[in-house]
XYZ file of C-alpha atoms in Angstrom:
125
model
C -5.665 15.748 -11.101
C -5.421 12.760 -13.459
C -7.272 9.523 -12.399
C -5.885 6.114 -12.424
C -7.331 4.895 -15.926
C -7.884 1.217 -15.115
C -8.361 -1.032 -12.226
C -5.481 -2.564 -10.617
C -6.474 -5.319 -8.277
C -4.313 -7.200 -5.833
C -1.384 -5.048 -5.031
C 0.270 -6.900 -2.227
C 3.221 -5.310 -0.340
C 5.490 -7.280 2.122
C 7.720 -4.958 3.622
C 10.194 -6.379 6.185
C 13.767 -7.285 6.649
C 14.369 -11.046 6.924
C 16.637 -12.034 9.811
C 16.755 -8.691 11.411
C 14.586 -6.338 13.361
C 13.136 -3.473 11.001
C 10.230 -2.199 9.421
C 7.327 -4.767 9.209
C 4.317 -4.053 7.014
C 2.171 -6.233 5.101
C -1.189 -5.453 3.161
C -3.306 -5.910 -0.072
C -5.117 -3.335 -1.678
C -7.191 -2.815 -4.987
C -6.925 0.350 -7.050
C -9.649 1.607 -8.934
C -10.300 4.665 -11.178
C -11.587 7.597 -8.985
C -15.418 8.106 -8.668
C -17.434 10.640 -10.348
C -15.874 13.418 -8.439
C -12.519 12.544 -9.545
C -11.061 12.639 -5.984
C -9.058 9.835 -4.067
C -10.865 7.983 -1.613
C -9.854 5.156 0.671
C -11.799 2.406 2.230
C -10.236 0.007 4.900
C -12.054 -3.405 5.296
C -9.530 -4.668 7.835
C -10.372 -5.059 11.408
C -8.624 -2.886 13.956
C -7.238 -5.994 15.659
C -5.372 -6.812 12.614
C -4.166 -3.290 11.606
C -4.356 -0.626 14.185
C -5.570 2.821 12.850
C -2.251 4.355 13.936
C -0.684 2.349 10.850
C -3.702 2.709 8.502
C -3.282 6.607 8.382
C 0.424 6.600 7.413
C -0.359 3.977 5.088
C -2.946 6.025 3.320
C -0.582 8.968 3.243
C 2.108 6.751 1.565
C -0.248 5.630 -0.943
C -1.106 8.998 -1.847
C 2.478 9.970 -2.111
C 3.310 6.966 -4.234
C 0.342 7.894 -6.553
C 2.032 11.198 -7.162
C -1.239 13.328 -7.711
C -3.030 10.624 -9.683
C -6.507 10.010 -8.095
C -7.638 6.488 -7.387
C -10.211 4.587 -5.243
C -8.223 2.295 -2.983
C -9.833 -0.549 -1.073
C -7.573 -2.041 1.593
C -8.610 -5.719 1.829
C -5.919 -7.368 4.054
C -3.424 -6.148 6.711
C -1.182 -7.205 9.490
C 1.369 -5.626 11.722
C 4.076 -6.741 14.312
C 3.757 -5.409 17.714
C 7.773 -4.782 17.848
C 8.720 -4.071 14.444
C 5.749 -2.205 12.874
C 6.005 1.495 12.558
C 4.436 4.386 11.228
C 7.335 5.088 8.940
C 7.233 1.510 7.653
C 3.695 1.553 6.819
C 4.154 4.977 5.041
C 7.026 3.594 2.958
C 5.036 0.472 2.106
C 2.108 2.463 0.985
C 4.412 4.596 -1.471
C 5.467 1.469 -2.910
C 1.899 0.271 -3.371
C 1.172 3.473 -5.006
C 3.943 3.324 -7.452
C 3.205 -0.435 -8.224
C -0.234 0.508 -8.963
C 1.050 3.305 -11.425
C 3.322 0.716 -13.154
C 0.572 -1.821 -13.754
C -1.694 0.776 -14.972
C 0.896 1.755 -17.479
C 1.557 5.168 -16.338
C 5.174 4.530 -15.175
C 7.765 2.185 -16.539
C 8.662 -0.772 -14.720
C 11.984 0.532 -13.654
C 10.417 3.240 -11.709
C 8.230 1.015 -9.754
C 9.122 -0.563 -6.385
C 11.671 -3.226 -5.740
C 10.268 -6.628 -6.688
C 11.117 -8.211 -3.510
C 8.639 -6.106 -1.581
C 5.675 -6.171 -3.951
C 4.194 -9.370 -5.128
C 3.470 -9.660 -8.649
C -0.255 -9.919 -9.665
C -1.742 -13.236 -9.713
C -2.540 -15.056 -13.024
């Protein structure tokens, strides 16, 4: 398994449909090259009251899917959910977008293969 070659801080996903009910997932994550063992790892710094575990697990599944076999260390730094509109599916889909955004920013995918810009905020700076 290849590893992410460079750090990709501040991947911010805002996945919701304005003006309608639908998926709601909001989070920020930092992506780093994998540790010495070369395996992916996930660390969640978000309290459960802000992002319950029922959404964290699908989020991590989605990130792994979006990375497409590229190993990375992922630090979840911010997260929010909506009691009505959030779903496991929405967080999984948002995680996929985050993984693909990290690959684009690391130079492993061309921008046109990345997620839609309306959902993933460009890096600060």
